[in-house]
CSV table of C-alpha atoms and ligand atoms in Angstrom, one decimal:
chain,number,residue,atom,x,y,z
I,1,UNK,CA,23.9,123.1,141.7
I,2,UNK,CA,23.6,124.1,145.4
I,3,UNK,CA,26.3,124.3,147.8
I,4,UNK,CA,25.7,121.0,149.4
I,5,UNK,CA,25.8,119.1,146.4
I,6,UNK,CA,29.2,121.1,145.4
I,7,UNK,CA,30.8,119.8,148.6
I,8,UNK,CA,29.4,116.5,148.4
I,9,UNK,CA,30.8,116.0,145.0
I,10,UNK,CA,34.5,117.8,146.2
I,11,UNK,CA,34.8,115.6,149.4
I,12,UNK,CA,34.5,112.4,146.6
I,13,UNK,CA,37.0,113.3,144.9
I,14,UNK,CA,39.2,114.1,147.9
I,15,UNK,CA,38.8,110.6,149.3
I,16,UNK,CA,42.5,109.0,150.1
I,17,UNK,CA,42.9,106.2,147.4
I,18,UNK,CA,46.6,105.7,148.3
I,19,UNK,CA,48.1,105.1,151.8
I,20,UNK,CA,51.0,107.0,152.2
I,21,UNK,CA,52.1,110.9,153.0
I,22,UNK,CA,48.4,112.6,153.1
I,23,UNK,CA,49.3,116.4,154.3
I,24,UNK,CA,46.1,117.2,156.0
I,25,UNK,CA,46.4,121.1,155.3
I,26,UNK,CA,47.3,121.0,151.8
I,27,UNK,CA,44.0,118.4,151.8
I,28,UNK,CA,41.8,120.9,153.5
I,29,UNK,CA,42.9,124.5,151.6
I,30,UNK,CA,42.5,122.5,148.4
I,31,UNK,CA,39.3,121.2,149.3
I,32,UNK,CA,38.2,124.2,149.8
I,33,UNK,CA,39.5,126.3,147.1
I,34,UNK,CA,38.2,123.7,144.5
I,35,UNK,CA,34.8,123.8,145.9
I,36,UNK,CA,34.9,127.6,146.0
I,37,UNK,CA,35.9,127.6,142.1
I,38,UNK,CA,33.0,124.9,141.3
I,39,UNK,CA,30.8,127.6,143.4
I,40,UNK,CA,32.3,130.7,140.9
I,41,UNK,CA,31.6,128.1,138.0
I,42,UNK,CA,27.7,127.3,138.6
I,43,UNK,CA,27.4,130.8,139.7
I,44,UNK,CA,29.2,132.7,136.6
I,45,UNK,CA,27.8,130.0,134.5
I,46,UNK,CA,31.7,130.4,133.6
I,47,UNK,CA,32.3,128.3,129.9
I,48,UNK,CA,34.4,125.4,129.1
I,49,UNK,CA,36.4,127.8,126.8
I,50,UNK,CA,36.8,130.2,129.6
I,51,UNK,CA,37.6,127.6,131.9
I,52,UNK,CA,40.9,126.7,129.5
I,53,UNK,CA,41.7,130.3,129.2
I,54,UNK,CA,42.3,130.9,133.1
I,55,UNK,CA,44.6,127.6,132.8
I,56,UNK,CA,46.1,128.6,129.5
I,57,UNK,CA,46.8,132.2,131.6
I,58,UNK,CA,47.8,130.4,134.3
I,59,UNK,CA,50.8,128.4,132.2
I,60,UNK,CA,51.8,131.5,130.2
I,61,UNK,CA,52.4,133.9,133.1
I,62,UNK,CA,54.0,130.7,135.5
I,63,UNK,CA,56.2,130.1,132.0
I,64,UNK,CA,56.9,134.1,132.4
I,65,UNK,CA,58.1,134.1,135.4
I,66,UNK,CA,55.0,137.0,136.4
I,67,UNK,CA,53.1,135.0,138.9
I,68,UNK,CA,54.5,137.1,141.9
I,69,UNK,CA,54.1,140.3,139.8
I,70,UNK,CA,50.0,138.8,139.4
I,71,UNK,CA,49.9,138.6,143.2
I,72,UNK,CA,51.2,142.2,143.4
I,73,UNK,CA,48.8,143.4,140.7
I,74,UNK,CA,45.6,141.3,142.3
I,75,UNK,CA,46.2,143.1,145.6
I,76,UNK,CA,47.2,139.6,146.8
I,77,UNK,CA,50.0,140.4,148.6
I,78,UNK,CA,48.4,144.2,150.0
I,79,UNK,CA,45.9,141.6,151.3
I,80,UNK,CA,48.3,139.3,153.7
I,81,UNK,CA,49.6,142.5,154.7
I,82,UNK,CA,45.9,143.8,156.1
I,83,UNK,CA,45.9,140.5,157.2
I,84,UNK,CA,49.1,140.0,159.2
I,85,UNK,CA,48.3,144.0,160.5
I,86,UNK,CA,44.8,142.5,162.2
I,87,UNK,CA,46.9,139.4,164.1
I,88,UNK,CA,49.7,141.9,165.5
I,89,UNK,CA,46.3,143.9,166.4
I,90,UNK,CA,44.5,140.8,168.1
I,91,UNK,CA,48.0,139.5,169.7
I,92,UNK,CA,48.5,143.4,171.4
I,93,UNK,CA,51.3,144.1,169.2
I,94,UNK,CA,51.1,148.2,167.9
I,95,UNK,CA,53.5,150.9,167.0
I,96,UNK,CA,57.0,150.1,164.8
I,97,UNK,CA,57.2,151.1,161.0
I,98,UNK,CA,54.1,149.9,158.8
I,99,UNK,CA,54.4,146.5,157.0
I,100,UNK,CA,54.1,146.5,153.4
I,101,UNK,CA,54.6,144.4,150.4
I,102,UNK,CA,57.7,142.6,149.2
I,103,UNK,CA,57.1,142.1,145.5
I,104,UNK,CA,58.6,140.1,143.0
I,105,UNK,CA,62.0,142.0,142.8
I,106,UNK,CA,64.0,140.6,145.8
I,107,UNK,CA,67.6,139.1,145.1
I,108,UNK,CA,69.5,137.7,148.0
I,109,UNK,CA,73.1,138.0,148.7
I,110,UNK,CA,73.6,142.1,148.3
I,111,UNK,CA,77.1,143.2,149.6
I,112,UNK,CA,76.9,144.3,153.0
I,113,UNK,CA,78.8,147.0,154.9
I,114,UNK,CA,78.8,149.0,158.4
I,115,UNK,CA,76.8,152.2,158.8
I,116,UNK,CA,77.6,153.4,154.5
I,117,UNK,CA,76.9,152.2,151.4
I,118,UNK,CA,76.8,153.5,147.9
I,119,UNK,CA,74.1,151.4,146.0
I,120,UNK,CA,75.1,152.6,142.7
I,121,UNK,CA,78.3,152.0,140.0
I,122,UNK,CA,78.3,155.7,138.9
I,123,UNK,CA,77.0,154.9,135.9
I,124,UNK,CA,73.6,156.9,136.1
I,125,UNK,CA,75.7,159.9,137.2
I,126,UNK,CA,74.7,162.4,134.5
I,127,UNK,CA,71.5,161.5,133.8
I,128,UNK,CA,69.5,161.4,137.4
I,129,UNK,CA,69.5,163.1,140.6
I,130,UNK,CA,71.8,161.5,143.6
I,131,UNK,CA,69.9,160.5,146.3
I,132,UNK,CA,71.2,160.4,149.9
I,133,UNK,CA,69.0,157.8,152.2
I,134,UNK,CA,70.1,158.4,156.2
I,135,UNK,CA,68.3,156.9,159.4
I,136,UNK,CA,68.1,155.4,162.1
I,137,UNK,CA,66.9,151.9,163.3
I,138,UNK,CA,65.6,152.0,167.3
I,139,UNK,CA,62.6,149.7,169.0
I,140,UNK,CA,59.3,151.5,169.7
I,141,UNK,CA,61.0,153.7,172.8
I,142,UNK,CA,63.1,154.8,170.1
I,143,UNK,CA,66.2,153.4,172.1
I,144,UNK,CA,69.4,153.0,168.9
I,145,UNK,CA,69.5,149.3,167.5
I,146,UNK,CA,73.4,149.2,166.4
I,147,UNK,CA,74.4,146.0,163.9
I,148,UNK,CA,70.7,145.7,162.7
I,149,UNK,CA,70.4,144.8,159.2
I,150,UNK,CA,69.4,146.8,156.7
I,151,UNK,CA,68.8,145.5,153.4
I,152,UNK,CA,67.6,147.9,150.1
I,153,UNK,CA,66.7,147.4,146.7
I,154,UNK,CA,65.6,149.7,144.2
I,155,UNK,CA,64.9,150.8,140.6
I,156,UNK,CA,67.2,153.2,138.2
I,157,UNK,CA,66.2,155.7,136.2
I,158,UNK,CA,64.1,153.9,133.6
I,159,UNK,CA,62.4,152.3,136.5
I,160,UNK,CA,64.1,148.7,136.1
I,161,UNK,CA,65.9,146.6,138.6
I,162,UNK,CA,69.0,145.0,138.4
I,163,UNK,CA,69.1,140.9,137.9
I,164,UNK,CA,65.7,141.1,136.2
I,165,UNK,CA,67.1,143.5,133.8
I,166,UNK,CA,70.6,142.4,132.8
I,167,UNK,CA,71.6,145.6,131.1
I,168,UNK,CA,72.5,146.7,134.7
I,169,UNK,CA,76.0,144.9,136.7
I,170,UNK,CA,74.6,142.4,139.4
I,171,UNK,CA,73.6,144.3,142.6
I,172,UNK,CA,73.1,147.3,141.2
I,173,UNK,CA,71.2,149.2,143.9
I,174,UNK,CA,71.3,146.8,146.1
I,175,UNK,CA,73.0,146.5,149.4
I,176,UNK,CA,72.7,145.7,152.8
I,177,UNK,CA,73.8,148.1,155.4
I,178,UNK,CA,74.4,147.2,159.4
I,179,UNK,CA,73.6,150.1,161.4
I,180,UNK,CA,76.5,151.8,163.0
I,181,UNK,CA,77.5,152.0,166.8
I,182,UNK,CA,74.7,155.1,166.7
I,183,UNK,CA,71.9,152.7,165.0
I,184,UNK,CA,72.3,155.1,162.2
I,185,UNK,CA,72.8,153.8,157.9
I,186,UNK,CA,73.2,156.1,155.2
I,187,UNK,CA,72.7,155.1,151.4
I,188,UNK,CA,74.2,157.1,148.6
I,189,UNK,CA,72.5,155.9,145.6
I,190,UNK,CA,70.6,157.2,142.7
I,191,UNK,CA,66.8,158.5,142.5
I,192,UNK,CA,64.7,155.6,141.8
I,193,UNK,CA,62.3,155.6,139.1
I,194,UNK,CA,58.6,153.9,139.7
I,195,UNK,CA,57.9,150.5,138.1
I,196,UNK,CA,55.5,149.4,135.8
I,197,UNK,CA,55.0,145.7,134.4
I,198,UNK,CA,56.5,144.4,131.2
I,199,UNK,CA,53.5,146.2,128.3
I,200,UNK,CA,53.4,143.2,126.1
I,201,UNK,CA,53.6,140.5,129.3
I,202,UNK,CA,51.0,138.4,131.5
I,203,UNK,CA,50.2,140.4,134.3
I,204,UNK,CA,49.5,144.0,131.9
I,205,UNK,CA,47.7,142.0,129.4
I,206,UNK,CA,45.4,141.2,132.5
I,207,UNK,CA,45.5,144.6,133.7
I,208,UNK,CA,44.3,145.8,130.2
I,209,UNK,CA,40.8,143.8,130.1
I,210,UNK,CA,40.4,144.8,134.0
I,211,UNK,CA,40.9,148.4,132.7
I,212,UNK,CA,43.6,149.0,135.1
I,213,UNK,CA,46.8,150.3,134.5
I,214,UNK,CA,50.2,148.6,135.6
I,215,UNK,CA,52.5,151.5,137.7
I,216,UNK,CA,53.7,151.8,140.7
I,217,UNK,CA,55.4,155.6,142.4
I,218,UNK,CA,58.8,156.0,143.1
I,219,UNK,CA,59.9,153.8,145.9
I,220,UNK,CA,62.6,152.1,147.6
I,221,UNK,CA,62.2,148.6,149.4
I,222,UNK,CA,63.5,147.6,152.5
I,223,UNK,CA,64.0,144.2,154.9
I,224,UNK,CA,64.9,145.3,158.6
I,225,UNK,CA,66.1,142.9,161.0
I,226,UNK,CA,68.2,142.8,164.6
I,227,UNK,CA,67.7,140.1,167.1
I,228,UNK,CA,65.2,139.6,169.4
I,229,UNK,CA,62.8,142.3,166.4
I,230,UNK,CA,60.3,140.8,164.0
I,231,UNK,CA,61.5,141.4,160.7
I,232,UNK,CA,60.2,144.1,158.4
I,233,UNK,CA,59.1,144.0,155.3
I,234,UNK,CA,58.1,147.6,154.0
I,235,UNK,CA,59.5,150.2,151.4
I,236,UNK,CA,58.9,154.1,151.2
I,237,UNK,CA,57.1,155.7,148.1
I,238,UNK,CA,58.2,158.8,147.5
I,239,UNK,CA,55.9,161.9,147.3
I,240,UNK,CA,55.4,163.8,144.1
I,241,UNK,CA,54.8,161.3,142.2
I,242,UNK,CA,51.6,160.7,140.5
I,243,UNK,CA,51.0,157.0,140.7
I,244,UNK,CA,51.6,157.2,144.8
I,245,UNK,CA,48.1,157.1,145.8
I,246,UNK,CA,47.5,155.1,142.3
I,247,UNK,CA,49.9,151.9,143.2
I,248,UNK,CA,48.6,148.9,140.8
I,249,UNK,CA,50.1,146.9,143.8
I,250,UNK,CA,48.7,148.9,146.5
I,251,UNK,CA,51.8,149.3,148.6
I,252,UNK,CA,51.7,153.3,149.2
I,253,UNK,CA,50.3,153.3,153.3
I,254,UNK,CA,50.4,156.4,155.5
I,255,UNK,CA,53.7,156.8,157.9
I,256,UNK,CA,55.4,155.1,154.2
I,257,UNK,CA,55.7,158.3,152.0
I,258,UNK,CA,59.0,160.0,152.0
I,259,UNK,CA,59.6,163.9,150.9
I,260,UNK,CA,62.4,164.1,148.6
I,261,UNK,CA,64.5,167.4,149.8
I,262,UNK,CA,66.6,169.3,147.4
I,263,UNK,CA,69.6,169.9,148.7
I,264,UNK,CA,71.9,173.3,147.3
I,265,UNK,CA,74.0,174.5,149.8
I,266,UNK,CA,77.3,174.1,148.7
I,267,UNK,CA,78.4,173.4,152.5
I,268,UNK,CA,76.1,170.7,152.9
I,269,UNK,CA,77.0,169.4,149.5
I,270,UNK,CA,80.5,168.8,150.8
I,271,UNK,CA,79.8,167.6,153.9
I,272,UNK,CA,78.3,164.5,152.2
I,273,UNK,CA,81.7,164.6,149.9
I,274,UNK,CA,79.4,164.8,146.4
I,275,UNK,CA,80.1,167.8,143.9
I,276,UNK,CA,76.8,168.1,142.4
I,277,UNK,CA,73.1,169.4,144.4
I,278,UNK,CA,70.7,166.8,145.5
I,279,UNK,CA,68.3,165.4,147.6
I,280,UNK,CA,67.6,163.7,150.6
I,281,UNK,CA,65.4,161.3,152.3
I,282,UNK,CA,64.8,160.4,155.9
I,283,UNK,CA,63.6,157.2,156.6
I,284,UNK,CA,63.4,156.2,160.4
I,285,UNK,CA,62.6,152.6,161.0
I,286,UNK,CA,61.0,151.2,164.3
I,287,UNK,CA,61.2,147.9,164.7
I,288,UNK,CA,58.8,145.4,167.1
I,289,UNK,CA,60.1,143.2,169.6
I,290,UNK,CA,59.5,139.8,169.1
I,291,UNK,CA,56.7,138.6,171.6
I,292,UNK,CA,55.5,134.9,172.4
I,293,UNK,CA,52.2,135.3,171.4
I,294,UNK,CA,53.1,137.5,168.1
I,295,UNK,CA,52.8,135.3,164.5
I,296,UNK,CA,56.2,135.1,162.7
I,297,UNK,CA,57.1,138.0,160.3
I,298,UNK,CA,59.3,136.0,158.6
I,299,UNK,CA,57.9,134.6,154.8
I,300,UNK,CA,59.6,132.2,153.5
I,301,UNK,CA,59.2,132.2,149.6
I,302,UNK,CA,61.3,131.4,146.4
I,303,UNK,CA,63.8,133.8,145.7
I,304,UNK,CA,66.7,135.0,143.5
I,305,UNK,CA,69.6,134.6,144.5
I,306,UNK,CA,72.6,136.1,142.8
L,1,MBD,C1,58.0,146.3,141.8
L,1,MBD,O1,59.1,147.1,141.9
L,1,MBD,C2,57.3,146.2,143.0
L,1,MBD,O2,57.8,146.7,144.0
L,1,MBD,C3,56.1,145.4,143.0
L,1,MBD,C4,55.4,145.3,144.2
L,1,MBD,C5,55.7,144.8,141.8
L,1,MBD,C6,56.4,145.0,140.7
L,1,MBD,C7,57.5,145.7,140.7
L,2,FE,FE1,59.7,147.6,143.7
């Protein structure tokens, strides 16, 4: 089949039989994306039983809960990102911390606090490094932003995030943080360890027959708002590890990796009021302000909430 019969054929069976509540967008990006599958179809010469397969996927990793985890894994979402970069570019819009992905981890409703918080019960005390999070949150003249808000989320030790993982109490390593009268937060929390998907789910067993494996580095993710700022979505991966330039969701981008720094001195150690060494992250955030012209930052998209 050629193109013009595709579309022909497509347009048919688009036709409004019933009156009522046509939403011409959904019409036209379906439209579209059906003739662009019949196109993949003709041109794959793709089966009938591989045709059921992709739905059959489709069902089993919807019924898994791993369809945002797919997006992450297809480079989906690393996609919008490029995208959304090149209309802040075209609007005039540079400068501020990068953008990067969300992914499928989010939980609303984190408890908040001014300036501190410590993300973690306590209860990976003996087993991983404390990790101290400080900076500060200022526009692109790098004037302070006090009362911005500062949400985190990250992994423990064995690289799993609480909600998802129920072995861990609700909002574990998870908090927001409003930045003090200095535009300053500070997180006391534990060293995260990097993700990778469920072995025997949807998303690796997709992974597996693109020959691809399913890690991501070290990181921590972040939200940053204040008024009058588009809000950030980004994270920092953390250098050292060996997946950060081999993210299976391609979040790692340059101005995003953070040096761990081991910190001894028993001084220093105090001054931070913990009684064991151990290491620090900067992680300066510059937000935009929110221009006329600029698209919305804001993606709205269903969530946990706990
Ligand atoms: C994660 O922790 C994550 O950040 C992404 C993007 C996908 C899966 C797990
Ligand atoms: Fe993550």
């Amino acid at each position: 089949m050629n193109r013009q019969e595709i579309d022909a054929l497509v347009k048919q069976m688009n036709i409004d039989t019933a009156t009522a509540n046509v939403n011409p967008r959904i019409q036209q990006i379906v439209v579209r994306l059906v003739a662009d599958l019949f196109q993949a179809i003709d041109d794959l010469d793709i089966s009938q039983t591989e045709l059921w397969k992709g739905l059959e996927y489709f069902t089993d990793a919807g019924q898994a809960n791993e369809l945002g985890l797919l997006a992450a894994g297809l480079g989906l979402e690393h996609f919008l990102d490029l995208r959304a970069d090149e209309a802040d570019a075209k609007a005039g819009i540079t400068g501020g911390t990068p953008r990067t992905i969300e992914g499928p981890l989010y939980v609303a409703g984190a408890p908040e606090s001014i300036g501190f918080a410590r993300m973690d019960d306590g209860s990976e005390d003996d087993l991983i490094d404390t990790l101290l999070i400080e900076g500060t949150v200022t526009d692109h003249h790098g004037n302070l932003i006090p009362n911005a808000k500062v949400e985190i989320w990250h992994a423990n030790r064995l690289g799993s995030y609480s909600f998802f993982d129920k072995s861990q109490a609700d909002f574990n390593l998870r908090r927001t943080i409003l930045t003090d009268a200095n535009g300053k937060y500070v997180a006391q929390t534990t060293m995260p360890v990097g993700y990778g998907c469920p072995p025997q789910g949807t998303t690796q067993a997709l992974l597996n027959h693109l020959g691809r494996h399913g890690n991501r580095p070290s990181h921590v993710h972040y939200f940053v708002s204040a008024p009058g700022y588009g809000k950030l979505t980004t994270q920092f991966n953390i250098e050292g590890d060996q997946y950060l330039w081999d993210d299976f969701a391609f979040a790692t981008r340059e101005g995003l990796v953070a040096t761990a720094v081991d910190i001894t001195d028993e001084a220093e150690i105090a001054r931070y009021g913990l009684n064991k060494a151990f290491k620090k992250i900067e992680f300066n955030i510059q937000l935009i302000q929110t221009q006329d012209q600029a698209p919305s930052t804001e993606v709205i998209r269903r969530r946990a909430s706990a």
